[in-house]
PDB file of C-alpha atoms in Angstrom:
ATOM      1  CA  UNK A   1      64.977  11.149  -9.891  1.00  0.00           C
ATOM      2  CA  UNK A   2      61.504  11.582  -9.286  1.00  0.00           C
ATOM      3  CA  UNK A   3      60.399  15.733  -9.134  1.00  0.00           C
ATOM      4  CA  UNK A   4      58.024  14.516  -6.075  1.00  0.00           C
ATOM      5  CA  UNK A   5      59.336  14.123  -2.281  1.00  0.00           C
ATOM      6  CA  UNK A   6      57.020  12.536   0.401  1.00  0.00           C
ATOM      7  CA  UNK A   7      57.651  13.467   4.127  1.00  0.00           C
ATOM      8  CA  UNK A   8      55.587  11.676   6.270  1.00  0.00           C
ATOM      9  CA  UNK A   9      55.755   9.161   9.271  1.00  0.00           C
ATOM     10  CA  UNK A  10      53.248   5.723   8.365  1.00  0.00           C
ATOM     11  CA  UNK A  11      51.369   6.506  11.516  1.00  0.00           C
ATOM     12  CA  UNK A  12      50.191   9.944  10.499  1.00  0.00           C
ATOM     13  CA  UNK A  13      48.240  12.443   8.516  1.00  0.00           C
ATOM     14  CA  UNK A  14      50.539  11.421   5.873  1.00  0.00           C
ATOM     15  CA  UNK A  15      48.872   8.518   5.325  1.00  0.00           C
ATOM     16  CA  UNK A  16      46.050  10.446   3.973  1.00  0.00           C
ATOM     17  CA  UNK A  17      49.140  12.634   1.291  1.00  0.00           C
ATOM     18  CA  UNK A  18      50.093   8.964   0.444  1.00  0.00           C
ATOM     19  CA  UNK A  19      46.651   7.953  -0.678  1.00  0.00           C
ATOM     20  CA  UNK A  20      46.573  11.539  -3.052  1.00  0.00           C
ATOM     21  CA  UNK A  21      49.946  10.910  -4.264  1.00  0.00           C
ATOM     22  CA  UNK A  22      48.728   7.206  -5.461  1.00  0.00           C
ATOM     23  CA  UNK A  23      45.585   8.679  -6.636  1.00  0.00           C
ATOM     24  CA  UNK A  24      47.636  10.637  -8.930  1.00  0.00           C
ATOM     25  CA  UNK A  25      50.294   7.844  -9.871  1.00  0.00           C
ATOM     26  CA  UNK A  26      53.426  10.089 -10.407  1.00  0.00           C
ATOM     27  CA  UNK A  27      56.619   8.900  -9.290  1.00  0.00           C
ATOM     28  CA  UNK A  28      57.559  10.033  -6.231  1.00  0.00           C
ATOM     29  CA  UNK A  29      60.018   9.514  -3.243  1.00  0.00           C
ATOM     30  CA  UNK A  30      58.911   9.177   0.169  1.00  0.00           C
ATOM     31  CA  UNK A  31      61.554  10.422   3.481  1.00  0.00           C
ATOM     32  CA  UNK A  32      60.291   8.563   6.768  1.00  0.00           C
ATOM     33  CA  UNK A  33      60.415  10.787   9.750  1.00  0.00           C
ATOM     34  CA  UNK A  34      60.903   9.997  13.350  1.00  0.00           C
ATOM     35  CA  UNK A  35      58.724  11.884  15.283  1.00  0.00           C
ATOM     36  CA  UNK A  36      61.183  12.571  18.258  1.00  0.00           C
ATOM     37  CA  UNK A  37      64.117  12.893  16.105  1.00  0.00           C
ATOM     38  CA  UNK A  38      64.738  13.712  12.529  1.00  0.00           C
ATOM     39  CA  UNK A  39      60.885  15.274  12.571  1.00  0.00           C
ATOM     40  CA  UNK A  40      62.727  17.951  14.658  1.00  0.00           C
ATOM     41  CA  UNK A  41      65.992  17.921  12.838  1.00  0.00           C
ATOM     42  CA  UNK A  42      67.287  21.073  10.899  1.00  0.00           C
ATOM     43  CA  UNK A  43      67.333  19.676   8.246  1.00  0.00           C
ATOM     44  CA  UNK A  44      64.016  19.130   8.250  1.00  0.00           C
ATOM     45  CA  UNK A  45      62.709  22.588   9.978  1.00  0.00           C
ATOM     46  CA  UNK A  46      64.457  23.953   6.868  1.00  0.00           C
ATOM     47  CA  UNK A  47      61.269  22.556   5.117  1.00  0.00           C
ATOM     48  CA  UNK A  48      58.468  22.663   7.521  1.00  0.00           C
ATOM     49  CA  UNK A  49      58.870  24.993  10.379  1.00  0.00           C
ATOM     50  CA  UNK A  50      56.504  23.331  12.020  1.00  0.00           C
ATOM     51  CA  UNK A  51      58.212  20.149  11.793  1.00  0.00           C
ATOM     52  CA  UNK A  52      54.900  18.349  11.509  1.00  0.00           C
ATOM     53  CA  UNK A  53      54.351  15.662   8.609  1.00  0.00           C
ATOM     54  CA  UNK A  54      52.891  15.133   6.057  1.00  0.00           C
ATOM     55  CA  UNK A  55      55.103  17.872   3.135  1.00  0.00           C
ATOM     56  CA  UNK A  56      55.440  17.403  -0.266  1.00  0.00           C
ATOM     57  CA  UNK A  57      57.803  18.806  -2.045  1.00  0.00           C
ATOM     58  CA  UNK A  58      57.302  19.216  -6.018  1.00  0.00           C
ATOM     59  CA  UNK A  59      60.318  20.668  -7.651  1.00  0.00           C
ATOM     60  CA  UNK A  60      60.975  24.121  -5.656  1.00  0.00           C
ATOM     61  CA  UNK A  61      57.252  24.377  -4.261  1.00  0.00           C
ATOM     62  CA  UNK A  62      56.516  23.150  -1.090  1.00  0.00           C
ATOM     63  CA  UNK A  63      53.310  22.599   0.653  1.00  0.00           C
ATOM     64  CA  UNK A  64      52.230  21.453   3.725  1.00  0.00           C
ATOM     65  CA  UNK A  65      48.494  20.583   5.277  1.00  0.00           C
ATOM     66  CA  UNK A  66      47.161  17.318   4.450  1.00  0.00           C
ATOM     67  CA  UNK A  67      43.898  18.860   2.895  1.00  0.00           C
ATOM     68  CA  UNK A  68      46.352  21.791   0.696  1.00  0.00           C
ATOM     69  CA  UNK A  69      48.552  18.811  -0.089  1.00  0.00           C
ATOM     70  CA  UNK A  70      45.626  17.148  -1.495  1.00  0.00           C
ATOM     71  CA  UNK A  71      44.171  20.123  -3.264  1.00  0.00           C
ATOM     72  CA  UNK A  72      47.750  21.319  -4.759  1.00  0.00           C
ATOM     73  CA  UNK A  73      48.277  17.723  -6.480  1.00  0.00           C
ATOM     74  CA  UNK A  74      44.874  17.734  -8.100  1.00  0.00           C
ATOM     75  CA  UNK A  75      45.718  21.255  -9.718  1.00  0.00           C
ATOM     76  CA  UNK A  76      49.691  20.041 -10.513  1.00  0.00           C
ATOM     77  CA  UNK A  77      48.485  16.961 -11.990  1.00  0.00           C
ATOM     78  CA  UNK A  78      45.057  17.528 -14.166  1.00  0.00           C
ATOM     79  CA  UNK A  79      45.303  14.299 -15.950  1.00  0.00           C
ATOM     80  CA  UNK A  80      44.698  12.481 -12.530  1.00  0.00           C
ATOM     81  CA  UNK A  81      40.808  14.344 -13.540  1.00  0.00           C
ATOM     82  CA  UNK A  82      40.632  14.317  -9.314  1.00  0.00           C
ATOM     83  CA  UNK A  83      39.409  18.014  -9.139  1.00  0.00           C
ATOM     84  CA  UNK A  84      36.502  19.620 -10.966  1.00  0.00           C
ATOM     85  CA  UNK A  85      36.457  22.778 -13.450  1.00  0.00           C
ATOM     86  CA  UNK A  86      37.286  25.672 -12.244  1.00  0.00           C
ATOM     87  CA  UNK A  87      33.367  26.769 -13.129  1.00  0.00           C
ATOM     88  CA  UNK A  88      32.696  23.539 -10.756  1.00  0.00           C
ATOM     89  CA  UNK A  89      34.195  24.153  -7.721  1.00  0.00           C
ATOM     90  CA  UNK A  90      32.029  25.423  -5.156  1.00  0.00           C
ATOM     91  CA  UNK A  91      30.610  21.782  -3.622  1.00  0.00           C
ATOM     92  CA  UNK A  92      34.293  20.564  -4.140  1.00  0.00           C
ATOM     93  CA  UNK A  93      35.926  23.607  -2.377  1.00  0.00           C
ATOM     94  CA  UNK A  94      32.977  23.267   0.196  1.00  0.00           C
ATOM     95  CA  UNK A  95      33.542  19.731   1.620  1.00  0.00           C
ATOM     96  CA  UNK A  96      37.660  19.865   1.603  1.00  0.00           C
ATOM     97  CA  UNK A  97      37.590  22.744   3.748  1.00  0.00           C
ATOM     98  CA  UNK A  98      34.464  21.188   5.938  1.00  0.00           C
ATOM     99  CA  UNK A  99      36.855  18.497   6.230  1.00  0.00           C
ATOM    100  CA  UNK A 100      39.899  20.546   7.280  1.00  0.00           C
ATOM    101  CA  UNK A 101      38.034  22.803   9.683  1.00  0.00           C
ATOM    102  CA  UNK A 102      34.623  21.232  11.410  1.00  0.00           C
ATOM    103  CA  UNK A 103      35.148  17.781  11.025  1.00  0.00           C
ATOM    104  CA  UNK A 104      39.078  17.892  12.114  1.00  0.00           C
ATOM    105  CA  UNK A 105      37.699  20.094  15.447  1.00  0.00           C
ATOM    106  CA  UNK A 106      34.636  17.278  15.920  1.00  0.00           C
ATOM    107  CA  UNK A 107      37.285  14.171  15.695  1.00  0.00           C
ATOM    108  CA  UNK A 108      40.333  15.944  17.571  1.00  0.00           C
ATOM    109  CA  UNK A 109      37.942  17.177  20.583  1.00  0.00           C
ATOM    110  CA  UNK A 110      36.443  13.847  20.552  1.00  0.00           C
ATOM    111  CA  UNK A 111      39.370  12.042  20.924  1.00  0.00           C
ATOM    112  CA  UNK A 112      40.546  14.163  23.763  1.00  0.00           C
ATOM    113  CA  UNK A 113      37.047  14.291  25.450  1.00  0.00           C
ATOM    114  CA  UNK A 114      36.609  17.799  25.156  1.00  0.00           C
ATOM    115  CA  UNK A 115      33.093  19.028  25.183  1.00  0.00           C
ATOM    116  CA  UNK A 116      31.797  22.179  24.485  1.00  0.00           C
ATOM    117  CA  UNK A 117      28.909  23.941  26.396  1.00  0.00           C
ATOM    118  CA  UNK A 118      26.446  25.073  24.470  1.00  0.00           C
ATOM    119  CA  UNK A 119      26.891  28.701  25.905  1.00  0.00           C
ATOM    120  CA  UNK A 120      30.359  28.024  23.946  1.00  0.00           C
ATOM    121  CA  UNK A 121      28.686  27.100  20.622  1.00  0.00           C
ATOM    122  CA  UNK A 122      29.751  30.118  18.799  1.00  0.00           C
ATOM    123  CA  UNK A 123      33.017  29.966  20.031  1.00  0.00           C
ATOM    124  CA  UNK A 124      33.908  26.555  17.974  1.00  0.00           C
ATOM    125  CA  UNK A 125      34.305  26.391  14.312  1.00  0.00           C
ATOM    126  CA  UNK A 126      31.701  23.831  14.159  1.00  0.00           C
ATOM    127  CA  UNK A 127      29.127  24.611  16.511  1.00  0.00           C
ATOM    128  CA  UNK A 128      27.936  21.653  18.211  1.00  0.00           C
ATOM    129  CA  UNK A 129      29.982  17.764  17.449  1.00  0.00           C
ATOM    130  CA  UNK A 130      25.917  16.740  16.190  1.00  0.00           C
ATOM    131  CA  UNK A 131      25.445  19.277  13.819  1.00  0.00           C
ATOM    132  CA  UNK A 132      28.674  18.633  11.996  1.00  0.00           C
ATOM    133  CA  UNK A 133      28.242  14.912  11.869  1.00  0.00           C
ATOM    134  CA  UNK A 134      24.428  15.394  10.577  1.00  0.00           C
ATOM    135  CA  UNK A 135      25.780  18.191   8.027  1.00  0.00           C
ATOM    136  CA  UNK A 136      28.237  15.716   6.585  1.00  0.00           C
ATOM    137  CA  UNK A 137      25.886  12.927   6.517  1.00  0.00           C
ATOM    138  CA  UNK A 138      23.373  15.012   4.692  1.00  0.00           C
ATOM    139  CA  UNK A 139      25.715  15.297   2.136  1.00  0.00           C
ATOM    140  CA  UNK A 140      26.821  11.774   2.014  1.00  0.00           C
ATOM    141  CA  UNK A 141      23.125  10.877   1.728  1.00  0.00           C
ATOM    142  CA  UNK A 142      22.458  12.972  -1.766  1.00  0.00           C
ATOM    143  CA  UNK A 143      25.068  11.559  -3.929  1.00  0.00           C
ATOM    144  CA  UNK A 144      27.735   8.321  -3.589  1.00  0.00           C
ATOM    145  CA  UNK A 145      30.451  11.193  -3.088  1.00  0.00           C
ATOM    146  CA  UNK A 146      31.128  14.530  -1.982  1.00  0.00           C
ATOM    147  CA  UNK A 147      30.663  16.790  -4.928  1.00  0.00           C
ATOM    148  CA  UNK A 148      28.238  13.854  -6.809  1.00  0.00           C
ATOM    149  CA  UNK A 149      28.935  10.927  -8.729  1.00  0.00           C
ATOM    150  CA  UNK A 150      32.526  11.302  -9.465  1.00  0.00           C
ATOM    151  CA  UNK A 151      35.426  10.886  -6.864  1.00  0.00           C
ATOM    152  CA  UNK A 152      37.621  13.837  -6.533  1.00  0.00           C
ATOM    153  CA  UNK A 153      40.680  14.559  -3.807  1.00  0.00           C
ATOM    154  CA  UNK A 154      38.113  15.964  -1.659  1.00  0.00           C
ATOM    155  CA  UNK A 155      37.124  12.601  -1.362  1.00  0.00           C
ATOM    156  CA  UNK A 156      40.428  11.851  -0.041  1.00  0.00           C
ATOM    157  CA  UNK A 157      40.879  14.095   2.147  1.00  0.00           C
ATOM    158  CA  UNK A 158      36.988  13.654   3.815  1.00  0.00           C
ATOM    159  CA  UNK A 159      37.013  10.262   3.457  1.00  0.00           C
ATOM    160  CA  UNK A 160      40.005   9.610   5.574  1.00  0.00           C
ATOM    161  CA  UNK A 161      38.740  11.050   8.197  1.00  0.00           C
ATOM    162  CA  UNK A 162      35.232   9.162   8.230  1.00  0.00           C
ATOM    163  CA  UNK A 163      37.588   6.154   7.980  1.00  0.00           C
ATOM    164  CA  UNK A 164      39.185   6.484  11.310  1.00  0.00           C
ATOM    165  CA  UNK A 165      36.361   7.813  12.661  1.00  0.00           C
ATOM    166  CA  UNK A 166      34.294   5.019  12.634  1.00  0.00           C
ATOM    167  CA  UNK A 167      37.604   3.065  13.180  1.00  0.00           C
ATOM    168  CA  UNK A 168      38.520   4.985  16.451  1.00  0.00           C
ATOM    169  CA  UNK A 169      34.473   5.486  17.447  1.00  0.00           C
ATOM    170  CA  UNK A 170      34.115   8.876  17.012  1.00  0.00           C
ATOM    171  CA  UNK A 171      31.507   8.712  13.963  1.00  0.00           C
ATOM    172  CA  UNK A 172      28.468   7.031  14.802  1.00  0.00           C
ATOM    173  CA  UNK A 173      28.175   4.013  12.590  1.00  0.00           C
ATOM    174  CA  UNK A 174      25.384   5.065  10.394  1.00  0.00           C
ATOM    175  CA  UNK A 175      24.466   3.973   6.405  1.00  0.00           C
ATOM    176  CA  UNK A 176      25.745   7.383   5.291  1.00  0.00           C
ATOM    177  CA  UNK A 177      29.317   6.839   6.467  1.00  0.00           C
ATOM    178  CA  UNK A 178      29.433   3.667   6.626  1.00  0.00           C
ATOM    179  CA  UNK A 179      28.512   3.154   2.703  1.00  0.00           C
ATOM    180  CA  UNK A 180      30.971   6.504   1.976  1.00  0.00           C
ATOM    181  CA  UNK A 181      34.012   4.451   3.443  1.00  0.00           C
ATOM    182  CA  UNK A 182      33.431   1.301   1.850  1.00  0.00           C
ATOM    183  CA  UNK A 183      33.170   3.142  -1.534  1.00  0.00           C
ATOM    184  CA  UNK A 184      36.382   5.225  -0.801  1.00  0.00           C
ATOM    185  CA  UNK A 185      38.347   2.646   0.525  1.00  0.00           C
ATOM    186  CA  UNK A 186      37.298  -0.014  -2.208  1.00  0.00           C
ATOM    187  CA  UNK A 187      39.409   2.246  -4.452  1.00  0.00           C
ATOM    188  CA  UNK A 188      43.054   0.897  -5.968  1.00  0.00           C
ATOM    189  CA  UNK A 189      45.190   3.656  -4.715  1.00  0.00           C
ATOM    190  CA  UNK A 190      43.873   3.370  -1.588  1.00  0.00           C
ATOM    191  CA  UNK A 191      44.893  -0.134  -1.087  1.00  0.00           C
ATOM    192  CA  UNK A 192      48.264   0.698  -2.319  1.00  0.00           C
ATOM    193  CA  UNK A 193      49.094   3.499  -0.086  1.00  0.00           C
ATOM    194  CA  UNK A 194      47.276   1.439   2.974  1.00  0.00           C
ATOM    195  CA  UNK A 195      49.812  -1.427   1.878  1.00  0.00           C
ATOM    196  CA  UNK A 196      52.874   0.780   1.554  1.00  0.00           C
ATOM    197  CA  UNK A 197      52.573   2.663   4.979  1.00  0.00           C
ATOM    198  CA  UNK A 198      51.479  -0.796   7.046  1.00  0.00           C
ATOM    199  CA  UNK A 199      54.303  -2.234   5.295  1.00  0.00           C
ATOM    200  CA  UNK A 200      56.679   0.525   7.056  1.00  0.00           C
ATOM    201  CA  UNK A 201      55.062   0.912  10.282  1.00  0.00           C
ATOM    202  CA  UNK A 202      55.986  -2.822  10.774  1.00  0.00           C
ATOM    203  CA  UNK A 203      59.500  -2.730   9.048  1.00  0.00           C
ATOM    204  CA  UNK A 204      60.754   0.754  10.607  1.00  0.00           C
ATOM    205  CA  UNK A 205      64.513  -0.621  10.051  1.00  0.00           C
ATOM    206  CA  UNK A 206      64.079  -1.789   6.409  1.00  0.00           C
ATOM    207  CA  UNK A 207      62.822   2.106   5.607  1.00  0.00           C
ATOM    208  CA  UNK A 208      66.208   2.239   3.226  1.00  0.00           C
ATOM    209  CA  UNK A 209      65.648  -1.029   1.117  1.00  0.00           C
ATOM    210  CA  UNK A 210      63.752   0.665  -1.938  1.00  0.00           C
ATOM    211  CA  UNK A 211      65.939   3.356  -3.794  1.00  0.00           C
ATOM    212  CA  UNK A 212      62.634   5.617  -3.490  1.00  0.00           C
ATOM    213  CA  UNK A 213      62.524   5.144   0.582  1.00  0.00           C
ATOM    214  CA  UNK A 214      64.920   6.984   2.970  1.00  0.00           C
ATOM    215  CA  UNK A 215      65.509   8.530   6.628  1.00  0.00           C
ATOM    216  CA  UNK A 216      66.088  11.868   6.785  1.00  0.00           C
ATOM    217  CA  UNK A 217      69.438  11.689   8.761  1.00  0.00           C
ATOM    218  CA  UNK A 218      68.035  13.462  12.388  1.00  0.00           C
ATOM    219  CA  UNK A 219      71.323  15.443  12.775  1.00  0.00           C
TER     220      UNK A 219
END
């Protein structure tokens, strides 16, 4: 029985857990969630209070947040070499969190259509939605990823979201992100996960054919 257990939903955050958790290539076993039933199940709550998804559970620890999720399996799994030295850190630590706070802000009060007057600026974690997206780029432009040459889980994490954001049209489509996803995405674990959660966004009923795949019963 694998020591790994996947909550997630195929059209969510989790997508982005699933990509780490291939990155890392343990075994692990993956619970589908409904998001207006077993999501909010006991059960479930038990695990995440918030009864959000994605979780991962690895042996008695649990941790939840897509961008902690990613950061926890780099440190649980050194070998997978997808997190600096400790001595190393500070880009690495940088960017994942840039991702998790500013960028997250930028794409969710994009999507929505919130804008912020720029009386407000100092209100918002990342001050105006063009200084964010010209901060990131910035970055993108000095090296082929976030901390330099080599690919690490912040990669994951950031590179998600410029993924759907040029996807959903809330990144501009410029050479720095455009070149960052095609270098992120051109990766083997990300084709895997990408093929494992389509395959179960369009097969919702067959979520209990693989002996690593179940429902979490919503009762």
């Amino acid at each position: 029985m694998a020591n790994l257990t996947f909550y997630t939903n195929p059209q969510s955050r989790g997508r982005i857990a699933r990509w780490m958790l291939e990155e890392v290539g343990e075994p692990y076993e993956t619970v589908f969630l409904g998001y207006a039933d077993s999501m909010k199940s006991a059960q479930y709550l038990a695990v995440n209070p918030m009864g959000k998804v994605p979780t991962v559970r690895h042996g008695d620890v649990v941790v939840t947040e897509t961008a902690a999720i990613c950061a926890y399996l780099a440190d649980a799994f050194p070998e997978s070499d997808l997190a600096p030295p400790l001595d190393q850190r500070g880009a690495y630590y940088r960017w994942l969190f840039f991702g998790a706070g500013p960028i997250e802000m930028v794409m969710t009060h994009k999507g929505l259509g919130v804008e912020t007057k720029e009386e407000q600026a100092r209100m918002v974690g990342y001050g105006s939605v063009e200084v964010a997206l010209e901060t990131l780029a910035g970055a993108l432009a000095r090296s082929p990823y976030l901390t330099g040459d080599k690919f690490t889980a912040a990669d994951v994490y950031v590179g998600a979201q410029v993924m759907w954001g040029l996807q959903f049209e809330l990144f501009p489509k410029r050479p720095e992100f455009t070149g960052y996803m095609e270098r992120v995405c051109s990766r083997d674990a990300f084709s895997r996960a990408m093929a494992l959660d389509d395959a179960a966004a369009k097969e919702a009923v067959s979520f209990v054919s693989s002996p690593t795949v179940k429902i979490l019963d919503a009762s």
